[in-house]
mmCIF file of C-alpha atoms in Angstrom:
data_model
loop_
_atom_site.group_PDB
_atom_site.id
_atom_site.type_symbol
_atom_site.label_atom_id
_atom_site.label_comp_id
_atom_site.label_asym_id
_atom_site.label_seq_id
_atom_site.Cartn_x
_atom_site.Cartn_y
_atom_site.Cartn_z
ATOM 1 C CA MET A 1 70.135 121.769 86.097
ATOM 2 C CA ALA A 2 72.889 123.617 87.892
ATOM 3 C CA LEU A 3 73.425 125.353 91.855
ATOM 4 C CA THR A 4 71.038 128.351 91.612
ATOM 5 C CA ILE A 5 68.781 129.644 94.294
ATOM 6 C CA GLU A 6 65.602 128.271 92.444
ATOM 7 C CA THR A 7 67.012 124.565 91.677
ATOM 8 C CA VAL A 8 67.669 124.624 95.508
ATOM 9 C CA LYS A 9 63.691 126.161 95.802
ATOM 10 C CA SER A 10 62.578 122.796 93.438
ATOM 11 C CA TYR A 11 64.395 120.869 95.787
ATOM 12 C CA GLY A 12 62.176 121.679 98.895
ATOM 13 C CA GLY A 13 64.984 124.502 100.216
ATOM 14 C CA VAL A 14 62.898 127.484 102.403
ATOM 15 C CA GLY A 15 64.110 130.686 103.310
ATOM 16 C CA PRO A 16 64.757 134.186 102.434
ATOM 17 C CA ASP A 17 67.256 134.068 98.747
ATOM 18 C CA GLY A 18 69.528 135.617 100.801
ATOM 19 C CA MET A 19 69.782 132.846 103.612
ATOM 20 C CA ILE A 20 69.837 130.217 100.180
ATOM 21 C CA GLN A 21 72.340 132.030 98.566
ATOM 22 C CA ALA A 22 74.480 132.082 101.514
ATOM 23 C CA LYS A 23 74.390 128.443 101.767
ATOM 24 C CA ILE A 24 75.288 128.149 97.745
ATOM 25 C CA ASP A 25 78.005 129.798 97.972
ATOM 26 C CA ALA A 26 79.310 128.193 101.055
ATOM 27 C CA PHE A 27 79.258 124.889 99.603
ATOM 28 C CA THR A 28 80.898 126.242 96.775
ATOM 29 C CA ASP A 29 84.540 124.015 97.367
ATOM 30 C CA THR A 30 82.300 121.291 97.638
ATOM 31 C CA TYR A 31 80.254 121.542 94.643
ATOM 32 C CA ASN A 32 83.656 122.272 92.461
ATOM 33 C CA CYS A 33 84.560 119.121 94.355
ATOM 34 C CA LEU A 34 81.692 116.756 93.381
ATOM 35 C CA LEU A 35 81.886 118.336 89.982
ATOM 36 C CA SER A 36 85.469 116.756 89.119
ATOM 37 C CA SER A 37 84.539 113.978 90.450
ATOM 38 C CA TYR A 38 80.547 112.987 89.366
ATOM 39 C CA SER A 39 78.614 113.898 85.932
ATOM 40 C CA VAL A 40 77.067 117.324 86.181
ATOM 41 C CA ALA A 41 73.870 115.877 86.542
ATOM 42 C CA LEU A 42 74.522 113.890 89.629
ATOM 43 C CA ALA A 43 76.602 116.978 91.063
ATOM 44 C CA ASP A 44 74.218 118.558 90.845
ATOM 45 C CA ASP A 45 71.435 116.116 92.646
ATOM 46 C CA ILE A 46 73.863 115.666 95.501
ATOM 47 C CA ALA A 47 74.694 119.106 96.032
ATOM 48 C CA ASN A 48 70.973 120.676 95.485
ATOM 49 C CA SER A 49 69.520 117.346 97.904
ATOM 50 C CA TYR A 50 72.101 117.983 100.644
ATOM 51 C CA ILE A 51 71.480 122.481 100.929
ATOM 52 C CA ALA A 52 67.809 122.388 101.139
ATOM 53 C CA GLY A 53 67.712 119.681 103.157
ATOM 54 C CA SER A 54 70.187 121.437 105.452
ATOM 55 C CA LEU A 55 67.629 124.481 105.247
ATOM 56 C CA GLN A 56 64.705 122.495 106.005
ATOM 57 C CA THR A 57 66.348 121.039 109.495
ATOM 58 C CA SER A 58 67.818 124.899 110.084
ATOM 59 C CA SER A 59 64.077 126.131 110.223
ATOM 60 C CA GLY A 60 62.908 123.281 111.839
ATOM 61 C CA GLU A 61 60.825 121.442 109.111
ATOM 62 C CA ALA A 62 62.412 118.408 109.830
ATOM 63 C CA GLN A 63 61.432 116.131 111.954
ATOM 64 C CA THR A 64 63.945 113.496 114.036
#
């Protein structure tokens, strides 16, 4: 797996591709840090989950 628009969408991320890519681009430094600390599979899971969750929150899909 990787950190791509398609993987973020598979984790439940919603929104235009451009917005998802912008979130991925903003997360690049953190993703690289995750890769240096965890296995690729775990780093991918954390990154995709975080970005998908942030997109759901920004679109008003998450409940508080």
